[in-house]
mmCIF file of C-alpha atoms in Angstrom:
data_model
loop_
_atom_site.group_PDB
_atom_site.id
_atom_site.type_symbol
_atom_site.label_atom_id
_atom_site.label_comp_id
_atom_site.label_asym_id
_atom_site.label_seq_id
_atom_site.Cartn_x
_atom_site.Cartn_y
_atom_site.Cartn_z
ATOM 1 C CA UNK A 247 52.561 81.196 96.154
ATOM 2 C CA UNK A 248 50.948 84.065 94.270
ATOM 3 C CA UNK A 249 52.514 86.907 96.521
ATOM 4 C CA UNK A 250 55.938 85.205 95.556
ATOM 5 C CA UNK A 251 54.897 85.217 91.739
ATOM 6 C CA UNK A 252 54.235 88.438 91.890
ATOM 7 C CA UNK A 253 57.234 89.512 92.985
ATOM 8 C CA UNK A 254 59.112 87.379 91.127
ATOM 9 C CA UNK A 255 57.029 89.162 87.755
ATOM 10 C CA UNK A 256 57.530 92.607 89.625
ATOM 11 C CA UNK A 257 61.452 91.990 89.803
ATOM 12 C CA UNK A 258 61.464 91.148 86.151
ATOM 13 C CA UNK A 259 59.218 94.681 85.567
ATOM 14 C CA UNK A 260 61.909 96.274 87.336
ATOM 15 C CA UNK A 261 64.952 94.913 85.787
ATOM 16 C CA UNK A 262 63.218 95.466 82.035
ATOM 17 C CA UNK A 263 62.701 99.469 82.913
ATOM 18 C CA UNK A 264 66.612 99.493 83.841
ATOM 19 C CA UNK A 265 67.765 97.346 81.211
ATOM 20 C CA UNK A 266 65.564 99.865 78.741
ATOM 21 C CA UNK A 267 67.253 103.010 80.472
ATOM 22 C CA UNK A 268 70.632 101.752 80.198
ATOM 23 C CA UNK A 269 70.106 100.533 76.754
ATOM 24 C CA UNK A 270 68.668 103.664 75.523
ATOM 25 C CA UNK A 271 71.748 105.939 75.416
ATOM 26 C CA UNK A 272 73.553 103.223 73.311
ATOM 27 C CA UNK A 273 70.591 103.373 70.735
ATOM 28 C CA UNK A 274 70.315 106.853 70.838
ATOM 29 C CA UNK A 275 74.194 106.769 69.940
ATOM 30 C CA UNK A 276 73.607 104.190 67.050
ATOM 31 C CA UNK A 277 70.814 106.207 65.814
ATOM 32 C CA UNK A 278 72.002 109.113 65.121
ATOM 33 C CA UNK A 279 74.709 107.880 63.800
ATOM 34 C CA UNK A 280 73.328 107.525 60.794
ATOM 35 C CA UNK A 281 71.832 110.732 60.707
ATOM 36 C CA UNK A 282 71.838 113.493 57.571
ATOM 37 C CA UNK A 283 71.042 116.389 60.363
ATOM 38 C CA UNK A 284 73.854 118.634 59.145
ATOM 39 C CA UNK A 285 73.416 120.734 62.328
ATOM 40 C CA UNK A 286 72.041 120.136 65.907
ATOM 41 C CA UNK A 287 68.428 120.828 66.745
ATOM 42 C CA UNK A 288 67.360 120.482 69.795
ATOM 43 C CA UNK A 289 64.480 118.013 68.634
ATOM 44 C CA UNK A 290 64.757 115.099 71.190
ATOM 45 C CA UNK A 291 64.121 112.584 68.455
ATOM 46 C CA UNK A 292 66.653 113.857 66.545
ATOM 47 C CA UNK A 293 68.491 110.403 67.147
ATOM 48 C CA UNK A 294 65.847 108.885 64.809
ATOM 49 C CA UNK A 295 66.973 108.920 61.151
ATOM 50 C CA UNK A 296 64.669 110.177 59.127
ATOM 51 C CA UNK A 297 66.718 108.763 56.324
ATOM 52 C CA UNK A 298 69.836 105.730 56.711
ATOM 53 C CA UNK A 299 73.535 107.348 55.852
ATOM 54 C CA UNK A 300 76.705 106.609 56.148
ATOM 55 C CA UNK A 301 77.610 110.309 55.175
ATOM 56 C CA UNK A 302 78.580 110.782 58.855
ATOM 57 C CA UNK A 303 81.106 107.991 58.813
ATOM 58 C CA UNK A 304 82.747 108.630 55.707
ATOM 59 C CA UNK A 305 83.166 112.243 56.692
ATOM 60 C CA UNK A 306 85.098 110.835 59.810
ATOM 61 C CA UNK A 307 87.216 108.103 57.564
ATOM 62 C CA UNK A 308 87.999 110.892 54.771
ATOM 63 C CA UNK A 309 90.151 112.827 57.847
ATOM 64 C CA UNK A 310 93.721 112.092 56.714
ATOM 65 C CA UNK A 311 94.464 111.865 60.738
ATOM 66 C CA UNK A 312 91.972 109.420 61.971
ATOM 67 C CA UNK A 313 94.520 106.216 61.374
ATOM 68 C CA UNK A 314 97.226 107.976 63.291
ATOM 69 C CA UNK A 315 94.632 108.708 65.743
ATOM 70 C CA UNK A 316 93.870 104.981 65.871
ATOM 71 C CA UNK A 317 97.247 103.916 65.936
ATOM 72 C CA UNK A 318 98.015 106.422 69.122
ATOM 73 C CA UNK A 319 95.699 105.041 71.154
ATOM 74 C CA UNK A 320 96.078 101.694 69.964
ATOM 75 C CA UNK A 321 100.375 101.822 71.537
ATOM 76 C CA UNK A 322 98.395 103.860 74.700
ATOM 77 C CA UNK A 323 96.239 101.398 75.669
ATOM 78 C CA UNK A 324 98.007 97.917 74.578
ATOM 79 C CA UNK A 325 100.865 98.287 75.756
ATOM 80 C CA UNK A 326 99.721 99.349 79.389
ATOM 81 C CA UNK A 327 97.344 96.445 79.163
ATOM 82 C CA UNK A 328 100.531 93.999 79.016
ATOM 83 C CA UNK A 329 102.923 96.069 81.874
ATOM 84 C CA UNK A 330 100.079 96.162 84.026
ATOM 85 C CA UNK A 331 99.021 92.965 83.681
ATOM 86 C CA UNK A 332 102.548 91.570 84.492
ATOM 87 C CA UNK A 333 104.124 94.469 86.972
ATOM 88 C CA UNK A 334 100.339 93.960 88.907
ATOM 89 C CA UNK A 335 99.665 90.517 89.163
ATOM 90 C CA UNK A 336 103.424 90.014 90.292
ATOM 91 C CA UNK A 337 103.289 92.614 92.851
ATOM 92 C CA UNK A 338 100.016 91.424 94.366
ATOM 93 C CA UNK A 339 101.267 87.966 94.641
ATOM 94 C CA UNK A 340 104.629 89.543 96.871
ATOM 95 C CA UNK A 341 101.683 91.591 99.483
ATOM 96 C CA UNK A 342 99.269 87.925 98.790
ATOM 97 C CA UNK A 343 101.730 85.338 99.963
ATOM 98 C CA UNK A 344 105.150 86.591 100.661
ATOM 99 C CA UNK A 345 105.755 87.938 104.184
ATOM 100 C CA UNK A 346 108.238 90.465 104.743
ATOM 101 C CA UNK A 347 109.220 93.371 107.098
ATOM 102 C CA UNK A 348 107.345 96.237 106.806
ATOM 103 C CA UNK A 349 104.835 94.806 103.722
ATOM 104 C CA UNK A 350 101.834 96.184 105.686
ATOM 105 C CA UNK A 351 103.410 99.337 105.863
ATOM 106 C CA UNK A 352 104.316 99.339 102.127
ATOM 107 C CA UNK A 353 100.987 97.937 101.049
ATOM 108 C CA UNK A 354 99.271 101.202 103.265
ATOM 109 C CA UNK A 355 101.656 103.375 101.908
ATOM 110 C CA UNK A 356 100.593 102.148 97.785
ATOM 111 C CA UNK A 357 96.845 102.304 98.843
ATOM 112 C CA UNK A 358 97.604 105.900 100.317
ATOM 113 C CA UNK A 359 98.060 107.316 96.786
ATOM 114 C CA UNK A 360 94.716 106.353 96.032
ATOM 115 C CA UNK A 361 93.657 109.207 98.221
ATOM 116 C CA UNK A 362 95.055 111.953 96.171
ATOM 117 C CA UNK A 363 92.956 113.093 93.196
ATOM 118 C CA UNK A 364 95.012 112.520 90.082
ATOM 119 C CA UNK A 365 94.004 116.152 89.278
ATOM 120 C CA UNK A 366 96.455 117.805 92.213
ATOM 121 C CA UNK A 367 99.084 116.093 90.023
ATOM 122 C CA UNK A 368 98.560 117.618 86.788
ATOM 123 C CA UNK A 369 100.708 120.583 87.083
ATOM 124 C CA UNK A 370 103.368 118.829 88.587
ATOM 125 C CA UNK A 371 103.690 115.988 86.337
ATOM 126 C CA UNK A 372 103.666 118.586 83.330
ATOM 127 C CA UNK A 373 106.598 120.075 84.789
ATOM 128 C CA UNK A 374 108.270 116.812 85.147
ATOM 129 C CA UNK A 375 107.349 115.468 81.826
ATOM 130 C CA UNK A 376 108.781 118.794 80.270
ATOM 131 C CA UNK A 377 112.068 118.376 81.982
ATOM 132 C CA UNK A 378 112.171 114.668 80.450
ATOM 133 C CA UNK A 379 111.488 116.064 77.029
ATOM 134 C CA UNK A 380 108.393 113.616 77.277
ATOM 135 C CA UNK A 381 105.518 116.293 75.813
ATOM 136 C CA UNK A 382 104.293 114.833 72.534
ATOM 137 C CA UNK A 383 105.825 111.791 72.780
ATOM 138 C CA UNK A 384 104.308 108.202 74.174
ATOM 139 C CA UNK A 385 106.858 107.916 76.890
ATOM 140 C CA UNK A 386 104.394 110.590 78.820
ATOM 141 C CA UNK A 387 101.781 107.816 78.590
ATOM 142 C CA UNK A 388 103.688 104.471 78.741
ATOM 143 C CA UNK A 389 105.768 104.851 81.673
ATOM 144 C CA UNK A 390 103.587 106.379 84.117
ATOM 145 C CA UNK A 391 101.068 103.582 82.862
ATOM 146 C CA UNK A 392 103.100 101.017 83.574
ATOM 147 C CA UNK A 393 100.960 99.890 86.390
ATOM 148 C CA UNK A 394 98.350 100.900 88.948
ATOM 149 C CA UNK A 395 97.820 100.947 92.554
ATOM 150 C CA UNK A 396 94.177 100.168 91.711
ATOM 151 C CA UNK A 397 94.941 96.752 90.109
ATOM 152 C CA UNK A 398 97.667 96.172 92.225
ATOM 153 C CA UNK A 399 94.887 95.882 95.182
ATOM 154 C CA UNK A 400 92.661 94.044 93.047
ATOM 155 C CA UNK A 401 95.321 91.545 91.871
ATOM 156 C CA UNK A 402 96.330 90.776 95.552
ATOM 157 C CA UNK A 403 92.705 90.220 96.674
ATOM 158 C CA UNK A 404 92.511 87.422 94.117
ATOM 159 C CA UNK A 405 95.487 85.722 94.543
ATOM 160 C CA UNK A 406 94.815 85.907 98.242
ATOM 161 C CA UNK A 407 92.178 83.156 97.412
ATOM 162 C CA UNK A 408 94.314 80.693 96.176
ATOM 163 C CA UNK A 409 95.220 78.197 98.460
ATOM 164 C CA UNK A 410 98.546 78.207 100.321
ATOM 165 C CA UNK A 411 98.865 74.768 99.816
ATOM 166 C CA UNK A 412 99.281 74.623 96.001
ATOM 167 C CA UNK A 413 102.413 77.306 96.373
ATOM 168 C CA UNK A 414 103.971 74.640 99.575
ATOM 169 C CA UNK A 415 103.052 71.645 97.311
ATOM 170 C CA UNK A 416 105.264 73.432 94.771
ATOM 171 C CA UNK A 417 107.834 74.225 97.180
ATOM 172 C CA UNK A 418 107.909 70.815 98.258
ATOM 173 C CA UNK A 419 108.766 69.792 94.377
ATOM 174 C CA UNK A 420 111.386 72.189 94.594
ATOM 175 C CA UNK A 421 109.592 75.256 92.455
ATOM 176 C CA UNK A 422 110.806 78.660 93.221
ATOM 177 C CA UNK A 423 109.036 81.999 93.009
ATOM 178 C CA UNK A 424 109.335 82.320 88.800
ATOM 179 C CA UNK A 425 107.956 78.889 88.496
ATOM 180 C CA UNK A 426 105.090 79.172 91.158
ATOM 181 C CA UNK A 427 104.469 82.303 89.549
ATOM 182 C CA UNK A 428 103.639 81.407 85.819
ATOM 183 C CA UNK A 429 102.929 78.065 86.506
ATOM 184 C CA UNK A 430 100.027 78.306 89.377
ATOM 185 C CA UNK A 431 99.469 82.083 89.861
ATOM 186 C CA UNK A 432 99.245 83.430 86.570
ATOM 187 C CA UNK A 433 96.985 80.305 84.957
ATOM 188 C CA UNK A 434 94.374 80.277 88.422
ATOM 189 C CA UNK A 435 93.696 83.948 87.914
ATOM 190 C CA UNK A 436 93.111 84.454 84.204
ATOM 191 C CA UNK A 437 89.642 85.972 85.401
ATOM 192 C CA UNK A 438 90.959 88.580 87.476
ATOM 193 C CA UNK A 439 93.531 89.280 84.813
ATOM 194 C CA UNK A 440 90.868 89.538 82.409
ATOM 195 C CA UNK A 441 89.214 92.125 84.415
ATOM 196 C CA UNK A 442 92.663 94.265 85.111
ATOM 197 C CA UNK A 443 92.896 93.715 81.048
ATOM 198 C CA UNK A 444 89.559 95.085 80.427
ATOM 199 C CA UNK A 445 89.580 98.452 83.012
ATOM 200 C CA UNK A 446 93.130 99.153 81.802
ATOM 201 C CA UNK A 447 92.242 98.885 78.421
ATOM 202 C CA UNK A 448 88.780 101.292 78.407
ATOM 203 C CA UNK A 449 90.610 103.707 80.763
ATOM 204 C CA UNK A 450 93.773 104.339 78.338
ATOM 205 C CA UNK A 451 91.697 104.138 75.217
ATOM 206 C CA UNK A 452 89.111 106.588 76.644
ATOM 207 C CA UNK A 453 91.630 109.114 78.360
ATOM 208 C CA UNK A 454 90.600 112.314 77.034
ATOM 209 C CA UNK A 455 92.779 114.404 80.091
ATOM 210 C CA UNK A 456 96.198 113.094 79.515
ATOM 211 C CA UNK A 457 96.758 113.326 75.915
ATOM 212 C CA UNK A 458 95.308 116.509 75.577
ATOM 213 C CA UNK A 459 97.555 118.170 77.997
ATOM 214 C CA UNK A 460 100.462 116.502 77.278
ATOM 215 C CA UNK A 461 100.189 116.430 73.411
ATOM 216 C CA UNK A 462 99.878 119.705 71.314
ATOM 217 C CA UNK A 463 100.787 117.787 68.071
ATOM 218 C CA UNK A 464 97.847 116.666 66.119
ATOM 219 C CA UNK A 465 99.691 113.548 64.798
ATOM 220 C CA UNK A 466 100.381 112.405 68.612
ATOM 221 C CA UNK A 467 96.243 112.956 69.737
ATOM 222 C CA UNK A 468 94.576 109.942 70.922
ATOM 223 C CA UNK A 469 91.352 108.792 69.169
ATOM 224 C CA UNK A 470 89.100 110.935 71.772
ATOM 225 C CA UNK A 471 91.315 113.335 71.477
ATOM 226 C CA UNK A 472 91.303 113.487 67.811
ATOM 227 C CA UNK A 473 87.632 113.308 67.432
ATOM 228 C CA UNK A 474 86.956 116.433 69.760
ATOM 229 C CA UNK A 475 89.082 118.330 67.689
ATOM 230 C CA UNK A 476 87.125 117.336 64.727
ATOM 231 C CA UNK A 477 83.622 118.085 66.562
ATOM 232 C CA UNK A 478 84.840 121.742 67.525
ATOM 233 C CA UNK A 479 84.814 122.696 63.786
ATOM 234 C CA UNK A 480 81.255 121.222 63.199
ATOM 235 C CA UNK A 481 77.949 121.071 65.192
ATOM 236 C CA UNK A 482 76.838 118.238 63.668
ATOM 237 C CA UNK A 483 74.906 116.074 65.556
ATOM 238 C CA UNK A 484 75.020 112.845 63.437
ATOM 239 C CA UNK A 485 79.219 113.374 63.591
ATOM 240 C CA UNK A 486 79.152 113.799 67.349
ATOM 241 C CA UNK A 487 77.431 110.212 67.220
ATOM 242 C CA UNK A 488 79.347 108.663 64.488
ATOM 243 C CA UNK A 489 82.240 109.234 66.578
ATOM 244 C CA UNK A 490 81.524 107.741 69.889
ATOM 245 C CA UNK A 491 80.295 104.545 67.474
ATOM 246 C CA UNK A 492 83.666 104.233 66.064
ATOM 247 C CA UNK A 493 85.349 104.965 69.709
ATOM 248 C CA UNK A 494 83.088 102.149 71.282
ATOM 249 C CA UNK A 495 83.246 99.569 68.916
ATOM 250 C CA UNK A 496 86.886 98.153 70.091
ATOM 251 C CA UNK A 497 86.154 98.289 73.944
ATOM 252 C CA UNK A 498 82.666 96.580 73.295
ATOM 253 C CA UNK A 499 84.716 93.984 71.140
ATOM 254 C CA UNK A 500 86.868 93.240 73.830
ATOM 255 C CA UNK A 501 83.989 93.243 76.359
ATOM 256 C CA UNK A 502 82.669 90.375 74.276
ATOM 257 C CA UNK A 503 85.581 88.273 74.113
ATOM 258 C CA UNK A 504 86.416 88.419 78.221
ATOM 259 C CA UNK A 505 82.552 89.085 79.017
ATOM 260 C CA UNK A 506 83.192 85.561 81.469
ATOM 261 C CA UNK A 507 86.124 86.126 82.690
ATOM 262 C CA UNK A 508 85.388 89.898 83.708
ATOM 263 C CA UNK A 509 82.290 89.246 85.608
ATOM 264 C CA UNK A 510 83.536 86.531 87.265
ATOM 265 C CA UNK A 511 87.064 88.981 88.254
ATOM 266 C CA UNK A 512 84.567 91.227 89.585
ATOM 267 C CA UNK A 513 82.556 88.667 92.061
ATOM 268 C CA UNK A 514 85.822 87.280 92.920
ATOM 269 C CA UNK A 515 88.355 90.016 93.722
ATOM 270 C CA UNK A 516 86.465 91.077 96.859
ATOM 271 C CA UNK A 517 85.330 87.315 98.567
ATOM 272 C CA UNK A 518 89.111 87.259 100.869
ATOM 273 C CA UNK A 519 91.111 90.673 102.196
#
């Protein structure tokens, strides 16, 4: 009985250090946020403000760019969110419960682009974007992020755990594919769609690689984007922090609002292949 209550207060040790060390970077953020230090000193508690501002912020807000800059990667990263939550979750129910000719091999052949490093692509896509007349526009960001292989494979694991019956019990009622589809499908795997919804979103609104190859426009920069432009004229620490605040603040609001549904996605995707 002791040994196990020692453990058990050993565990919780454990878990408090990690929660501290993970927590600590978001303080540190928060903290110097609110910062005077005009320039960076290596001090390592420099994140501890001698003195509460909001001088850092309202240097960001007085930018005349920073609501474009919002606005850009608000269209990035909603409008993925909503083609990849429909173009996903209806391909993963085709490889989930539709058998076909050859799906195997098409399924092997999607998860086969996972292999190559988005990187090798750069170059190439540049190219082809040029040619389109897509460079500093949104079209370079919509329509390749119309979907992704990634979610794809995670919506098909899900859907692979819902029972064959419901979709025969529909049949039986006389229920084709767009019915089973919005009617069962869509409403039994809100958590997994939650999840997709939540990665898509913090991936598009955190690209940094994309938009700053493919835009040379101020006006068309993304908020990251945007901000690094702002923190190459300045070395000021309490700036460099006010920015990553304002950057965070939408993905931790959506974080809070499909907190359930995302962890659960996460256990869930992986139970059935």
């Amino acid at each position: 009985m002791k040994l196990k209550r020692f453990a058990n207060v050993f565990i919780y040790i454990v878990m408090l250090l990690l929660a501290v060390i993970y927590v600590f970077p978001f303080i540190m953020m928060v903290g110097g946020s609110f910062n005077k230090q005009s320039i960076f000193v290596p001090d390592p508690l420099i994140w501890i403000p001698k003195e509460v501002s909001l001088l850092n912020y309202s240097t960001i807000f007085s930018q005349g760019m920073v609501a474009k800059w919002f606005l850009n990667s608000a269209i990035i990263s909603i409008v993925p969110v909503i083609t990849t939550l429909l173009i996903c979750s209806a391909v993963g129910y085709i490889f989930a419960k539709k058998k076909f000719h050859g799906s195997k091999t098409f399924f092997w052949i999607f998860m086969a682009v996972l292999m190559v490093p988005s990187q090798l692509t750069l170059i190439p896509r540049y190219i082809m974007y040029s040619k389109f007349n897509w460079i500093d526009t949104f079209w370079a960001f919509l329509i390749p992020g119309m979907w992704s292989v990634m979610f794809m494979f995670l919506m098909k694991q899900y859907i692979s755990t819902i029972p064959d019956s419901l979709i025969d019990a529909a049949n039986i009622d006389g229920c084709g594919d767009f019915i089973i589809f919005f009617r069962i499908i869509i409403p039994l795997s809100k958590s997994a769609l939650a999840t997709v919804a939540t990665f898509t979103f913090m991936n598009k609104w955190n690209d940094f690689m994309n938009p700053l190859i493919y835009t040379s426009d101020s006006t068309m920069y993304n908020i990251v984007v945007g901000f690094a432009s702002l923190l190459q004229r300045t070395a000021n620490f309490g700036i460099q922090m006010a920015s990553a605040v304002v950057s965070f603040i939408p993905i931790f609001i959506l974080f809070l609002f499909f907190q359930k549904y995302f962890t659960e996605g996460i256990v869930l995707t992986g139970i059935k292949g």
